[in-house]
Structures are given as C-alpha cells and as structure tokens.
Amino acid sequence: MNTKNNSSDWLYTISPKRKLIDLNFKEIWRYRDLLLLFVKRNVITLYKQTILGPLWYFIQPLFTTLTFTLIFNNLANIPTGNGIPAFLFNLAGLSCWNYFSSCLTGTSNTFKANQGLFGKVYFPRVIVPLSVVITNLVNFGIRMLVFISFYVYFKLFTESASQALPTASVVLLPVLIFLMALFGLGFGMIISSFTTKYRDLTYLVGFGVQLLMYGSAVMYPLSYFKEKLPEYSWLVEYNPMTTFIELFRHMTLGTEQFSLASFLYAGTVSIVFFLIGLIVFNRTEKSFIDTV
Amino acid sequence: MKKKDIILKAENISKQYRLGLVGTGTIKDDLKRWWFKIRGKDDPFLTVGESNDRSTKAESDYVWALEDINFEVQRGEVLGIIGKNGAGKSTLLKILSKVTSPTTGEIKTKGRIASLLEVGTGFHGEMTGRENVYLNGAILGMTKKEISSKIDEIIAFSGCERYIDTPVKRYSSGMTVRLAFAVAAFLEPEILVVDEVLAVGDAEFQKKAIGKMQDISRGEGRTVLFVSHNMAAVRSLCTRGLLLENGKNVFESEDINLCISEYLKNEPHSNLTTKYLNEDKKFGITSIKLTSNTNVFDVNDEICFDLKLSQSIVDEYICAFYVRDELGEVLFFSESTDEKLVITKDDNNLKFLFNAQYLLVGFYKITFGIKSKSGNLVDVVKDEITINIVDTYRTRSKRPGKIILPTIWKKVKS
C-alpha cells in the first residue's frame, strides 16, 4: 500500500524510452564544475613536459601562416584584394579555420576516445564535446592575440596595411565565433554518433577536413575564386565556413562587402546542424556502450 | 516489519545483446528495426533472444544478458549481488549507473545514484594527484566546493600526502588505487553502486576500504549495492543478498548467509550423488546437514554437523568423515572411535563438530561414511557438503601449506 502512495515522488526513472531531445539543462548545470575541470585538463596537459610550453600556442599559427603566405601568395600569386598584407589575410583565415576544424575533429571522436570513461561512470555526455569547444575557444583567444599584435605591427611599422580597417560590423564578431562553434560542434556530434557503430566515418573525417579547407576560402578571397572558376564557385559559396571566414575578414580587415543574406544563411545552417547533432548525440549516448 | 521505505525499485529489467561481430548485417537489422518502429510495431528482435548460458551453443544472434529482474531496496540497506562470471551482475550495475539503458523495464529511484564500477576513472597521468582528485571527484558527481571542503581528509585517507603534487604517472599502481578509492570514499550519494573495487590494493588497504564501506552503510545510513566475488567481504558488509544466474534473478534473501550458501551450492565442486554400497538400501545415512544455516565459516567458527541414520540392522557401527580440499586431496580423517564412542543400532541422531581454525581460507568438501564394527563399508555420501572458510577480519594472511596447527613459541633463556 505504502509504495503505491509514494509512487509519485520518484526522483527519476531509468528506462529504455527516450524522448527526441532529452537535454536536462538542470543536470548539465549541476556538472558545470566538471566542464571547467575538463577544459583545464585539456589546456594544461597539452604541452606538459615540453620546453617551450604554452609558447607552442603562438608558434603553431605563426609558422603555418608564414608557410601559407610563401606558397599561396608569393609563389602562386593569389591576390588578397584591397591590398591587405598577405600575412594578415592568411592569419585571419587560418585562425578561423583552425578553430572550426579543431572543434569538428575534437568532438567527432567523443565517444570513441572516452569509451573507457563513458563505460564506467555516468555524467551528461554532452559535457565532453562542450569542453572541447571551450578549450578551442581558449586557443582561438590566443590566436586572436597573435592576430592583434601583428595587426598593430603592420599598422605602425609598414605602409601595406593602410587599407586594413575594422568595419562597424565587428560588433557581431562574438556572434560569428559562437555560430562557428555551433557548426563545428553540431557537425562533430553527428559524426561521433555515427562512428560508434560505423567506423568508416573516422577515415572520411581525416582527409575530409583537409579537403574542406581548400573549399572554405581560407587562402583566397571568394571573389577571386568566382572570377577564376565560376562554374565551381557554388561549391565554395554554399559552404557556411566560407561565409564565416569571409565575414571574419570583413569585420576585422574590411575586405569585400557585408552580406546579411549570407550571414543569415550560414547562421541558419549552423543552428540546424547543431540541433540535428544534439538529437543524434542524445539518441546515441544511451546505448553507444553496447555498439562501440 | 515497520513501514517500508523503498529507495530503489527495479521492474522487469531486461537487457539484450547482439552476439558476434557488429559489422556487416547491422545496417540490415537497423533498417528492419526502424521500419517496424515507424509502423508503430514493437522491435522484431525483442522476441528472438536466448537465455544467457555462456557454455552452450547459440541458436540466435541475440542474447538476453538480463531477463526480468525485479527487486526492491530499502533505505540504509546493503544489497549484495552475487553470481558466477557472466551471470549479469556487471550489466545490472551498468544499467543502475546509467552507463547503458535497459532493453525493457525500468528502475525508479528516490535518490541520486553514484557508481563506482572502477577506481580512478578519468585519471590523467600528466596531472598531479591533487588535480586528479578534483577531476575524478567531479566525474563522480561532486562539485568543486564539496571537493575543496574534503580535500584534506581525502589526502589523509589515501596516505599519499608526500606525492600529492607529483604527476600521477609517477605513482606506483597501489598508490593510484589508494588515491582513487579515497576520492570515491568521500562521495555522498543516497545510493552507492560498487563493483569489485576492493579486489585491488594490499591487505591493509582492503581492510581500510571495507571499514570505510561499513561506515558508509551503517554509520551514515546510506544505501549500498555491492557486487563482489569475495564472499568474506560480502558477508561482512551486506544485509541482504540477490543471486543472479544466467541473467535471471534466482534467489533473494533477507539473510545474506543463505544467499551465499545458495550460490556456493551451485559451485561445480559440490555434487549430490549418494551411493549406497549396501545394495538393498535397508540401512544408511538419511540426511547430513550443517547445523548453521550457512556454509561460510570464519576461521574462528565451529563447524557443526547433524547426521541422521535410518533404523539400523547392524548392532554396532562406526561413523567417519574426511575433508578434502579443492584439489581433491584428503586433509584429515576422523571417526567416532576416536572419541571411544560406541554407536549402537538405536542411535539415529549424531552430532559432531570441529574447529575451522585449523583450515586455511578456501573451499572444502566433506565426505561421510559409516561402516560396521568389523570394517565393512555400509554407506558413503561423497562430497555431500561444501564449506567455505573465509578470513573476515584478516587475522591471518594467505599462508603456504594446507592446514594451520596451533604452535607454541617460547623464548628460552640461555
């Protein structure tokens, strides 16, 4: 009798039934300390037992940008438009691209990389991809510092950057960064959910991300691509990353035109990817340990 | 029994697994499942699974790791879940700790469940002991504030104070386990789910860990679900038992000792073939029982037997038994004439006992027999009773040899 009366005040139920979106925000909030500790772990363990330590955060983007400038601008003569220094142009594109791609690859192996952890203890699984995105945000912040330093350097000591001026739309920069994160996170969660059962996707992501970079207007302006290869330009144009990178350069360096339509398009795609990612991720997290 | 305060209730829990490789063929099954689902029908594969007997050949690709498990746990109770390898204990714990979801059925709880299926989950070798305490604590569901308030106790309990700011990769494996268990020991959930984690660490630490578990359940009144193959630990910790076999709940008892005996009865070394050497079976042993309701004995216990005989046709006879170890070697032999006891044909009830202190920890099988005064065997009941000697308080460690004899040690003044 007693149990019947009490049946209403069960705290929670473990059952096979699942809702389409079963995000328990209260629970995620309760685990916020774990999120921060994961971020801390990711940041501090990356360069432990290295001599240069956190300096690597600066060295990496510098050398990649230098190489890109040498190959694509000095050797292949790709114009940057508006007479912006090629180094700044590449640094801007690469910073964005690296942010997106590390969010994507970092979250895409969530289930596989954390199999041991997920198999032993429960916490909201979405914490792990979130921690990857926040960790990358920290890295992105460091890259932005590098970017700003060089920006100031080019402004003060050279004539070449006279055209480079931030536009008023720079106030939308946080939104842009947020949308890029959503896109990378959503895409990554979709991939990680499918790789638990079908490993094929791991290989696809490996070279797919590299190929995607060439289709994301990282080392060339979209206008130049349209001019040279008009029949393929739709491929690059419909890629939301192209929009994000173009917009980022527009906001910070004043290249090209600001197009609200493309901004809305890329934003919508990101949000849709994120929502699909959440749904798929949620469906997977309950049973993946049996299929992984 | 007063008002029942049920904190956790499992109803018809089942879990199905797919056998063999998950590779080709899964898309086909997935599509079929999906096709049934959109038409609003039940999953077609739920009807095909077989019971989970590891040793028999499978007919179907699907198997039930757990089948219709029902149980209730009251607040403050320590439920021991025992069973052979592959009985479904770990699967049940995984479902309880939400690592995987059941195929059917549901579990309702009134408290937060924290699970300890492994110590040191999420430890990162590059981070220091202190950093790992925070990370591991957060993974187990503690907040940073909670950990900060307990960090000194945790470090003291682990006994790793000197190394606490050294990366964990420099730790010995024992130290890692100590630190990891210390974190878990200071968890404060309403329900704690513990898998075989006490099997690690040295004897001193195991004792400490069992003591801590006792504090958690008795002192602080928290509910614990405990899985172990260590019957000594189960016996000293648990108040109730649940025995699983091939994914089914075969035995449940308020008395943990009964549950352990039931489990040990199914051990392969005990077999119940009784063979009468006197063909006409007119006379013999009718029953042989332990007087206690358990066959698990501590090294300090007395082991007492009740022997019942049918009406004798022999005037005078001798009763005997011998004890064999797990390898089948006879350790010792005893008969009623040792005590100059004369048993005549009217004595149908006998009692005899010996002390477990001479035996080492392990399983022993006991064979009983009667013979006539002239030495002719009348009846033998072979390996009828299996007893398990445990060392609950670890007063003696594992020693070489087969038996322990009380020895006198003296200092001699020269």
XYZ file of C-alpha atoms in Angstrom:
706
model
C 0.000 0.000 0.000
C 2.683 2.350 1.068
C 4.720 2.053 -2.056
C 1.680 2.853 -4.135
C 1.143 6.092 -2.314
C 4.746 7.038 -2.708
C 4.960 6.157 -6.372
C 4.595 9.780 -7.413
C 7.713 11.036 -5.705
C 10.347 9.001 -7.505
C 13.310 11.220 -8.178
C 13.980 9.774 -11.577
C 13.417 6.703 -13.672
C 15.854 4.694 -15.749
C 14.005 3.257 -18.706
C 14.526 2.371 -22.350
C 12.130 5.038 -23.553
C 13.713 8.162 -24.898
C 12.442 11.485 -25.988
C 13.638 13.136 -29.181
C 15.505 15.886 -27.379
C 16.229 14.867 -23.857
C 18.547 17.592 -22.703
C 18.426 18.028 -18.983
C 19.792 21.538 -18.556
C 19.486 21.393 -14.806
C 21.715 18.351 -14.785
C 24.274 19.933 -17.106
C 24.324 22.961 -14.858
C 24.953 20.719 -11.869
C 28.007 19.333 -13.647
C 29.402 22.747 -14.639
C 32.448 22.216 -12.456
C 33.248 19.091 -14.397
C 33.041 21.082 -17.633
C 35.559 23.598 -16.345
C 37.851 20.890 -14.997
C 37.813 19.125 -18.365
C 38.746 22.401 -20.068
C 41.527 22.901 -17.553
C 42.764 19.378 -18.143
C 42.743 19.822 -21.910
C 44.626 23.109 -21.731
C 47.282 22.198 -19.200
C 48.035 18.669 -20.346
C 48.568 19.582 -23.980
C 52.083 20.909 -23.583
C 53.171 19.296 -20.327
C 56.770 18.186 -20.297
C 57.706 20.443 -23.210
C 60.442 23.064 -23.008
C 58.576 25.850 -24.755
C 55.302 25.044 -23.009
C 52.483 27.480 -23.758
C 54.689 29.204 -26.336
C 53.609 26.485 -28.736
C 50.221 28.149 -28.815
C 51.961 31.082 -30.544
C 54.493 29.190 -32.609
C 51.983 26.971 -34.389
C 49.844 29.668 -36.033
C 52.912 31.744 -36.888
C 54.676 29.073 -38.843
C 51.547 27.856 -40.616
C 50.742 31.387 -41.673
C 54.277 32.003 -42.879
C 54.184 28.839 -44.976
C 50.796 29.694 -46.424
C 51.959 33.201 -47.326
C 55.052 31.842 -49.049
C 53.223 29.179 -51.043
C 49.898 30.744 -51.900
C 50.731 34.402 -52.144
C 54.388 34.678 -53.066
C 54.572 31.539 -55.188
C 51.054 31.136 -56.555
C 50.295 34.865 -56.629
C 46.821 34.707 -55.161
C 45.712 38.290 -54.510
C 44.265 39.233 -51.181
C 42.108 42.045 -52.517
C 42.105 45.574 -51.181
C 45.889 45.402 -50.850
C 45.823 43.786 -47.454
C 49.102 42.223 -46.302
C 49.015 38.535 -47.247
C 50.306 37.556 -43.830
C 47.381 39.186 -42.026
C 44.946 37.809 -44.572
C 46.177 34.247 -44.024
C 46.417 34.609 -40.269
C 42.766 35.664 -40.126
C 41.607 32.819 -42.363
C 43.711 30.192 -40.622
C 42.656 31.250 -37.130
C 39.000 30.796 -38.049
C 39.606 27.608 -39.928
C 41.664 26.065 -37.150
C 39.033 26.956 -34.631
C 36.339 25.256 -36.673
C 38.378 22.221 -37.653
C 39.644 21.549 -34.137
C 36.084 21.795 -32.834
C 34.995 19.351 -35.505
C 37.776 16.794 -35.134
C 37.841 17.177 -31.354
C 34.163 16.414 -30.939
C 33.958 13.859 -33.720
C 35.742 11.198 -31.679
C 33.981 11.967 -28.391
C 32.512 8.511 -27.971
C 35.482 6.550 -29.176
C 38.100 8.466 -27.235
C 36.117 8.439 -23.995
C 34.904 4.863 -24.229
C 36.652 3.852 -21.015
C 35.261 6.786 -19.117
C 31.734 6.553 -20.503
C 31.631 2.825 -19.841
C 32.237 3.271 -16.153
C 30.511 6.362 -14.922
C 27.554 8.493 -15.825
C 27.535 12.220 -16.328
C 25.804 14.204 -19.070
C 27.824 13.125 -22.109
C 27.376 16.436 -23.836
C 29.837 17.872 -21.306
C 32.731 16.346 -23.234
C 32.081 17.971 -26.649
C 31.255 21.215 -24.873
C 34.585 21.098 -23.086
C 36.346 20.564 -26.433
C 34.656 23.644 -27.874
C 35.536 25.781 -24.870
C 39.127 24.551 -24.905
C 39.353 25.558 -28.533
C 37.861 28.910 -27.693
C 40.799 29.448 -25.353
C 43.189 28.558 -28.167
C 41.291 30.826 -30.509
C 41.646 33.644 -27.997
C 45.423 33.159 -28.012
C 45.450 33.219 -31.797
C 43.454 36.408 -31.696
C 46.148 37.929 -29.503
C 48.727 36.969 -32.122
C 46.466 38.391 -34.809
C 46.024 41.705 -32.982
C 49.759 42.012 -32.301
C 50.577 41.591 -35.972
C 47.768 43.896 -36.912
C 49.241 46.617 -34.730
C 52.719 45.861 -36.073
C 51.617 46.167 -39.709
C 49.710 49.346 -38.933
C 52.557 51.075 -37.121
C 55.619 49.952 -38.991
C 54.522 49.317 -42.573
C 52.563 51.121 -45.213
C 50.993 47.976 -46.655
C 48.177 47.744 -44.115
C 46.727 51.186 -44.724
C 43.638 49.662 -46.300
C 43.026 47.247 -43.452
C 40.442 48.733 -41.148
C 37.864 47.048 -38.982
C 34.308 47.806 -40.046
C 31.388 48.639 -37.795
C 30.117 45.084 -38.146
C 32.958 43.955 -35.871
C 30.448 44.160 -33.013
C 28.931 40.985 -34.464
C 32.246 39.141 -34.058
C 31.195 37.251 -30.885
C 28.049 36.059 -32.677
C 30.175 34.884 -35.572
C 32.524 32.983 -33.276
C 29.570 31.452 -31.480
C 27.994 30.316 -34.754
C 31.270 28.774 -35.929
C 31.446 26.857 -32.663
C 27.858 25.659 -33.096
C 28.604 24.489 -36.623
C 31.743 22.611 -35.613
C 30.065 21.157 -32.531
C 26.929 20.048 -34.379
C 28.880 18.506 -37.235
C 31.256 16.812 -34.785
C 28.442 15.375 -32.688
C 26.746 13.908 -35.755
C 29.975 12.249 -36.836
C 30.837 10.990 -33.370
C 27.393 9.423 -33.028
C 27.695 7.514 -36.263
C 31.286 6.403 -35.726
C 30.241 4.421 -32.661
C 28.687 1.871 -34.969
C 30.157 2.589 -38.372
C 33.838 3.311 -38.169
C 34.092 4.342 -41.824
C 33.428 7.944 -40.931
C 36.663 8.237 -38.957
C 38.620 7.865 -42.178
C 36.343 10.251 -44.005
C 36.847 12.953 -41.381
C 40.617 12.501 -41.540
C 41.041 13.689 -45.096
C 37.626 15.335 -45.477
C 38.556 18.154 -43.129
C 41.759 18.771 -45.069
C 39.899 18.909 -48.365
C 37.213 21.114 -46.901
C 39.831 23.712 -46.048
C 40.511 24.256 -49.740
C 36.806 24.819 -50.259
C 36.434 27.305 -47.445
C 38.142 30.399 -48.824
C 40.937 30.176 -46.269
C 43.830 31.200 -48.532
C 41.920 33.081 -51.221
C 39.072 35.575 -51.321
C 35.745 34.231 -52.576
C 35.639 36.887 -55.287
C 38.920 35.631 -56.738
C 37.600 32.064 -56.853
C 34.419 33.248 -58.608
C 36.497 35.070 -61.163
C 38.797 32.135 -61.903
C 36.475 29.118 -61.610
C 32.925 30.429 -61.968
C 31.399 27.016 -62.702
C 32.537 25.561 -59.359
C 32.026 28.646 -57.247
C 28.690 27.404 -55.864
C 30.615 24.643 -54.089
C 32.547 27.222 -52.133
C 29.681 29.649 -51.791
C 27.292 27.218 -50.146
C 29.895 26.180 -47.624
C 28.977 28.021 -44.403
C 32.662 28.146 -43.434
C 33.377 30.306 -46.491
C 30.815 32.785 -45.256
C 32.233 32.746 -41.757
C 35.805 33.320 -42.898
C 34.837 35.983 -45.415
C 32.768 37.716 -42.752
C 35.553 37.500 -40.227
C 37.949 39.172 -42.667
C 35.321 41.748 -43.489
C 34.786 42.607 -39.862
C 38.444 42.808 -38.894
C 40.216 43.841 -42.092
C 37.447 45.479 -44.064
C 37.641 43.227 -47.110
C 34.736 42.676 -49.509
C 31.153 43.512 -48.682
C 28.998 42.538 -45.757
C 26.104 40.428 -46.982
C 23.314 39.956 -44.479
C 21.775 37.209 -46.597
C 24.865 35.018 -46.474
C 25.258 35.737 -42.770
C 21.700 34.571 -42.118
C 22.210 31.563 -44.358
C 25.362 30.431 -42.565
C 23.754 31.100 -39.195
C 20.708 29.005 -40.044
C 22.825 26.135 -41.346
C 24.889 26.177 -38.155
C 21.858 26.116 -35.914
C 20.241 23.316 -37.929
C 23.453 21.270 -37.771
C 23.690 21.893 -34.060
C 20.103 20.764 -33.415
C 20.485 17.637 -35.547
C 23.754 16.972 -33.746
C 22.078 17.248 -30.366
C 19.278 14.865 -31.322
C 21.605 12.260 -32.780
C 24.035 12.585 -29.899
C 21.265 12.134 -27.373
C 19.993 9.029 -29.062
C 23.456 7.575 -29.174
C 24.624 8.320 -25.649
C 22.161 5.930 -24.049
C 23.178 2.827 -25.937
C 26.545 3.509 -27.517
C 28.464 1.496 -24.969
C 26.872 -1.665 -26.444
C 27.761 -0.859 -30.025
C 31.056 0.966 -29.872
C 8.387 -5.117 9.713
C 7.505 -1.481 10.055
C 6.896 0.965 7.271
C 8.940 0.082 4.230
C 10.984 2.921 2.876
C 11.844 1.796 -0.611
C 14.515 3.899 -2.208
C 15.076 1.927 -5.384
C 12.801 -0.341 -7.335
C 13.681 -2.386 -10.407
C 10.813 -3.668 -12.503
C 11.244 -6.299 -15.228
C 14.700 -5.188 -16.175
C 15.979 -6.951 -19.290
C 18.960 -6.341 -21.464
C 19.562 -7.798 -24.871
C 22.913 -8.027 -26.584
C 23.869 -8.978 -30.085
C 26.310 -11.839 -30.410
C 29.235 -11.952 -32.743
C 30.733 -9.128 -34.724
C 28.842 -5.905 -35.028
C 29.691 -5.207 -38.614
C 28.033 -6.364 -41.769
C 24.396 -7.116 -41.267
C 23.857 -4.430 -38.679
C 22.563 -1.938 -41.245
C 20.057 -4.549 -42.379
C 18.824 -5.142 -38.831
C 18.858 -1.438 -38.074
C 16.696 -0.717 -41.099
C 14.315 -3.529 -40.218
C 14.037 -2.230 -36.660
C 13.410 1.274 -37.952
C 10.781 0.018 -40.426
C 8.903 -1.723 -37.602
C 9.185 1.348 -35.458
C 7.684 3.813 -37.905
C 4.717 1.500 -38.335
C 4.279 1.611 -34.579
C 5.177 -2.020 -34.005
C 7.474 -3.497 -31.403
C 11.086 -4.186 -32.089
C 11.114 -7.514 -34.005
C 14.338 -8.639 -32.360
C 12.983 -8.473 -28.837
C 11.268 -11.819 -29.274
C 14.242 -13.763 -30.549
C 16.810 -13.610 -27.771
C 18.022 -16.630 -25.860
C 18.803 -17.055 -22.233
C 22.391 -16.275 -21.450
C 24.174 -19.550 -20.846
C 27.770 -18.931 -21.763
C 28.741 -22.523 -22.416
C 26.005 -23.685 -24.752
C 26.000 -23.029 -28.461
C 23.905 -20.098 -29.565
C 20.954 -20.613 -31.892
C 20.102 -16.947 -32.246
C 22.228 -13.866 -32.863
C 20.693 -12.148 -29.886
C 21.058 -12.987 -26.255
C 19.445 -11.804 -23.038
C 22.139 -10.728 -20.611
C 19.438 -9.927 -18.098
C 15.914 -11.229 -18.045
C 13.055 -9.864 -15.960
C 14.986 -8.745 -12.954
C 12.802 -7.429 -10.142
C 13.942 -6.225 -6.782
C 13.463 -3.506 -4.233
C 15.995 -1.863 -1.997
C 15.167 -0.112 1.227
C 16.895 2.949 2.543
C 20.027 2.133 4.504
C 20.239 -1.403 3.221
C 23.366 -3.021 1.805
C 22.356 -5.342 -1.002
C 24.961 -7.857 -2.092
C 24.642 -9.007 -5.697
C 26.424 -12.290 -6.269
C 26.681 -14.787 -9.070
C 29.114 -16.552 -11.335
C 31.025 -14.880 -14.159
C 28.590 -13.835 -16.854
C 25.564 -14.010 -14.592
C 24.724 -10.409 -15.446
C 25.982 -8.621 -12.355
C 28.024 -6.040 -14.177
C 25.310 -5.451 -16.757
C 22.872 -4.783 -13.940
C 25.274 -2.339 -12.338
C 25.833 -0.617 -15.661
C 22.107 -0.120 -16.048
C 21.823 1.128 -12.474
C 24.573 3.642 -13.031
C 23.014 4.802 -16.322
C 26.019 3.812 -18.398
C 23.730 1.833 -20.653
C 19.973 1.661 -20.800
C 17.843 -1.447 -20.300
C 16.116 -3.010 -23.310
C 12.872 -3.288 -21.384
C 11.693 -2.467 -17.896
C 12.504 0.436 -15.665
C 14.274 1.374 -12.472
C 12.815 4.015 -10.214
C 14.854 5.700 -7.545
C 14.299 8.263 -4.856
C 17.917 9.219 -4.512
C 20.941 10.169 -6.522
C 22.960 7.161 -7.593
C 26.729 7.353 -7.693
C 28.536 4.416 -9.142
C 31.956 3.075 -8.520
C 32.480 0.488 -11.235
C 36.179 1.171 -11.341
C 38.509 3.240 -9.242
C 40.370 6.085 -10.851
C 38.083 6.585 -13.817
C 39.355 9.550 -15.787
C 42.683 9.839 -14.012
C 45.156 11.661 -16.186
C 48.777 10.671 -15.760
C 50.160 14.090 -16.602
C 48.238 15.812 -13.851
C 49.207 15.922 -10.201
C 47.455 13.925 -7.517
C 45.611 16.987 -6.295
C 44.402 17.943 -9.766
C 43.243 14.395 -10.319
C 41.298 14.386 -7.063
C 39.340 17.371 -8.332
C 38.788 15.905 -11.783
C 37.856 12.444 -10.541
C 35.572 13.880 -7.888
C 33.768 15.986 -10.465
C 33.384 12.978 -12.766
C 31.787 11.092 -9.891
C 29.334 13.947 -9.414
C 30.832 16.152 -6.728
C 31.059 19.899 -7.069
C 34.308 21.768 -6.744
C 33.167 23.242 -3.449
C 32.409 19.813 -1.987
C 35.818 18.530 -3.016
C 37.627 21.563 -1.643
C 35.996 21.078 1.726
C 37.105 17.444 1.870
C 40.437 17.518 0.111
C 42.491 17.273 3.305
C 40.524 14.257 4.517
C 40.812 12.617 1.100
C 44.572 13.070 1.010
C 44.919 11.806 4.571
C 42.791 8.751 3.838
C 44.789 7.892 0.722
C 48.083 8.136 2.589
C 49.760 9.758 -0.439
C 50.486 13.114 1.160
C 54.101 13.263 0.082
C 53.265 12.683 -3.568
C 50.126 14.771 -3.854
C 51.714 17.434 -6.064
C 53.538 14.936 -8.275
C 52.051 13.779 -11.596
C 50.094 10.569 -11.178
C 52.155 8.813 -13.854
C 54.997 8.692 -11.314
C 52.810 6.844 -8.792
C 53.002 3.143 -8.110
C 49.829 1.340 -9.149
C 48.941 0.795 -5.500
C 49.210 4.485 -4.768
C 46.986 5.368 -7.708
C 44.349 2.965 -6.439
C 44.583 4.344 -2.919
C 44.135 7.884 -4.105
C 41.269 6.911 -6.407
C 39.441 4.984 -3.721
C 39.924 7.837 -1.286
C 38.050 10.154 -3.651
C 35.219 7.673 -4.011
C 35.059 7.063 -0.273
C 34.088 10.658 0.307
C 31.236 10.644 -2.173
C 27.936 11.391 -0.527
C 25.191 9.999 -2.715
C 22.000 8.491 -1.339
C 22.692 5.279 -3.241
C 26.162 3.960 -3.905
C 26.732 1.253 -6.503
C 30.033 -0.571 -6.042
C 31.580 -3.185 -8.297
C 34.539 -5.405 -7.414
C 36.785 -2.492 -6.494
C 38.038 -3.883 -3.240
C 39.994 -6.533 -5.055
C 42.842 -4.094 -5.509
C 45.379 -2.773 -3.086
C 47.238 -4.510 -0.313
C 45.704 -6.222 2.721
C 45.986 -3.175 4.924
C 44.222 -1.026 2.362
C 41.482 -3.606 1.754
C 40.752 -3.648 5.444
C 40.578 0.129 5.456
C 38.312 0.116 2.406
C 35.910 -2.434 3.878
C 35.847 -0.444 7.102
C 35.006 2.697 5.178
C 32.226 0.904 3.325
C 30.806 -0.245 6.648
C 30.872 3.319 7.914
C 29.050 4.493 4.822
C 26.267 1.970 5.194
C 25.911 1.603 8.950
C 27.200 4.861 10.309
C 25.754 7.192 7.731
C 22.713 5.120 6.816
C 23.290 5.192 3.083
C 22.114 2.564 0.673
C 24.781 0.463 -0.999
C 24.549 -2.060 -3.835
C 27.632 -4.201 -3.760
C 28.969 -6.738 -6.231
C 31.864 -8.985 -5.341
C 33.273 -12.467 -5.646
C 34.919 -12.023 -2.302
C 32.422 -13.832 -0.077
C 34.171 -12.639 3.065
C 33.600 -9.028 2.038
C 30.019 -9.724 1.020
C 29.301 -11.481 4.285
C 30.728 -8.738 6.429
C 29.137 -5.869 4.524
C 25.769 -6.892 3.182
C 22.458 -7.168 4.940
C 20.593 -8.769 2.048
C 21.505 -10.862 -0.931
C 20.468 -11.186 -4.554
C 21.743 -14.173 -6.519
C 21.879 -13.971 -10.312
C 22.331 -16.884 -12.646
C 22.350 -16.684 -16.427
C 20.777 -13.265 -16.320
C 17.939 -14.303 -14.082
C 17.235 -13.464 -10.516
C 17.247 -16.941 -8.980
C 17.415 -16.279 -5.277
C 16.748 -13.393 -2.974
C 17.017 -13.444 0.762
C 16.919 -11.235 3.811
C 19.760 -13.340 5.131
C 22.987 -12.829 3.267
C 24.383 -16.135 4.545
C 21.528 -18.072 2.968
C 22.202 -16.358 -0.293
C 25.905 -17.164 -0.166
C 25.175 -20.804 0.595
C 22.766 -20.964 -2.294
C 25.464 -19.550 -4.535
C 28.107 -21.957 -3.322
C 25.750 -24.887 -3.722
C 25.867 -24.209 -7.437
C 29.609 -24.309 -7.464
C 30.821 -27.088 -9.710
C 32.753 -28.855 -6.943
C 29.735 -29.909 -4.995
C 27.772 -32.805 -6.379
C 24.944 -34.580 -4.729
C 25.283 -38.176 -5.802
C 24.590 -40.511 -2.969
C 25.643 -44.077 -3.462
C 24.669 -46.879 -1.147
C 27.200 -49.584 -1.014
C 24.735 -51.965 0.560
C 22.618 -52.779 -2.435
C 19.290 -53.275 -0.708
C 19.487 -49.806 0.875
C 17.911 -51.047 4.037
C 20.211 -49.030 6.167
C 22.215 -45.881 5.687
C 22.601 -42.162 6.054
C 19.242 -40.450 5.562
C 20.415 -36.892 5.967
C 23.528 -34.935 6.721
C 23.293 -31.236 7.419
C 25.191 -28.317 8.783
C 23.533 -27.051 11.929
C 24.197 -23.444 10.905
C 22.153 -22.005 8.072
C 25.270 -21.097 6.123
C 28.230 -22.930 4.753
C 30.506 -19.921 5.010
C 32.613 -20.009 8.126
C 35.111 -17.652 9.564
C 38.419 -19.084 10.698
C 37.244 -18.673 14.275
C 33.950 -20.544 13.820
C 32.984 -24.050 14.820
C 31.616 -26.244 12.093
C 28.875 -28.489 13.396
C 27.038 -31.338 11.625
C 23.818 -33.226 12.195
C 23.790 -36.798 10.956
C 20.625 -38.856 10.739
C 20.569 -42.589 10.140
C 17.783 -44.939 9.276
C 16.924 -47.832 11.606
C 19.990 -49.956 11.884
C 20.330 -53.613 11.130
C 23.883 -53.663 12.356
C 24.400 -53.916 16.082
C 27.341 -51.636 16.408
C 28.923 -49.352 13.832
C 31.444 -46.582 13.285
C 30.818 -43.183 11.700
C 33.538 -41.293 9.861
C 34.163 -38.341 7.665
C 37.054 -36.850 5.784
C 37.716 -33.357 4.472
C 39.171 -32.755 1.046
C 40.499 -29.524 -0.386
C 39.703 -28.048 -3.776
C 42.321 -30.231 -5.425
C 40.649 -33.342 -4.045
C 43.369 -34.214 -1.562
C 42.274 -35.569 1.791
C 43.379 -33.239 4.572
C 42.252 -35.236 7.543
C 40.078 -38.139 8.571
C 38.063 -38.585 11.720
C 35.879 -41.386 13.073
C 33.659 -41.939 16.048
C 36.057 -44.430 17.666
C 38.495 -41.527 18.148
C 36.261 -40.470 20.993
C 35.716 -44.074 22.149
C 32.110 -43.531 21.192
C 30.104 -46.695 20.786
C 27.221 -46.272 18.404
C 24.557 -48.920 18.577
C 21.610 -49.578 16.318
C 19.245 -47.352 18.297
C 21.357 -44.211 17.898
C 19.786 -42.465 14.916
C 20.905 -38.924 15.579
C 24.509 -37.915 15.793
C 26.230 -34.598 16.160
C 29.877 -33.847 15.616
C 31.917 -30.713 15.202
C 35.375 -29.488 14.513
C 37.014 -26.102 14.598
C 37.684 -24.150 11.433
C 40.823 -22.639 12.885
C 42.970 -25.448 11.527
C 41.895 -24.790 7.957
C 43.217 -22.221 5.549
C 40.908 -19.962 3.589
C 39.211 -21.807 0.740
C 36.615 -24.391 -0.223
C 36.451 -27.833 1.334
C 34.298 -30.826 0.560
C 33.275 -33.294 3.176
C 32.561 -36.972 2.652
C 30.668 -39.029 5.235
C 30.539 -42.720 5.731
C 29.507 -45.482 8.080
C 30.948 -48.906 8.462
C 30.291 -51.907 10.607
C 32.478 -52.767 13.567
C 34.221 -55.388 11.530
C 35.210 -52.756 8.978
C 32.754 -53.357 6.134
C 31.602 -50.170 4.444
C 27.869 -49.661 4.784
C 27.178 -46.268 3.281
C 29.197 -43.406 1.833
C 27.951 -39.953 0.915
C 30.660 -38.456 -1.191
C 31.434 -34.707 -1.230
C 27.991 -34.050 0.169
C 28.766 -30.755 1.846
C 30.939 -27.929 0.628
C 32.139 -25.419 3.146
C 33.830 -22.121 2.515
C 36.323 -20.859 5.030
C 36.805 -17.120 4.982
C 39.011 -14.770 6.890
C 36.670 -11.899 7.664
C 38.930 -9.946 9.924
C 42.138 -10.858 8.185
C 43.695 -12.158 11.339
C 45.850 -14.379 9.213
C 47.168 -13.700 5.782
C 47.429 -16.230 2.998
C 49.952 -18.800 4.069
C 51.548 -21.626 2.214
C 50.659 -25.157 3.195
C 47.378 -26.948 3.676
C 46.485 -26.604 7.328
C 47.295 -24.459 10.306
C 48.338 -26.058 13.580
C 48.424 -24.173 16.859
C 52.102 -23.854 17.578
C 53.814 -22.950 20.809
C 56.564 -20.397 20.563
C 58.808 -19.715 23.527
C 61.880 -17.739 24.375
C 64.491 -19.902 26.000
C 66.915 -18.201 28.379
C 70.419 -19.436 27.780
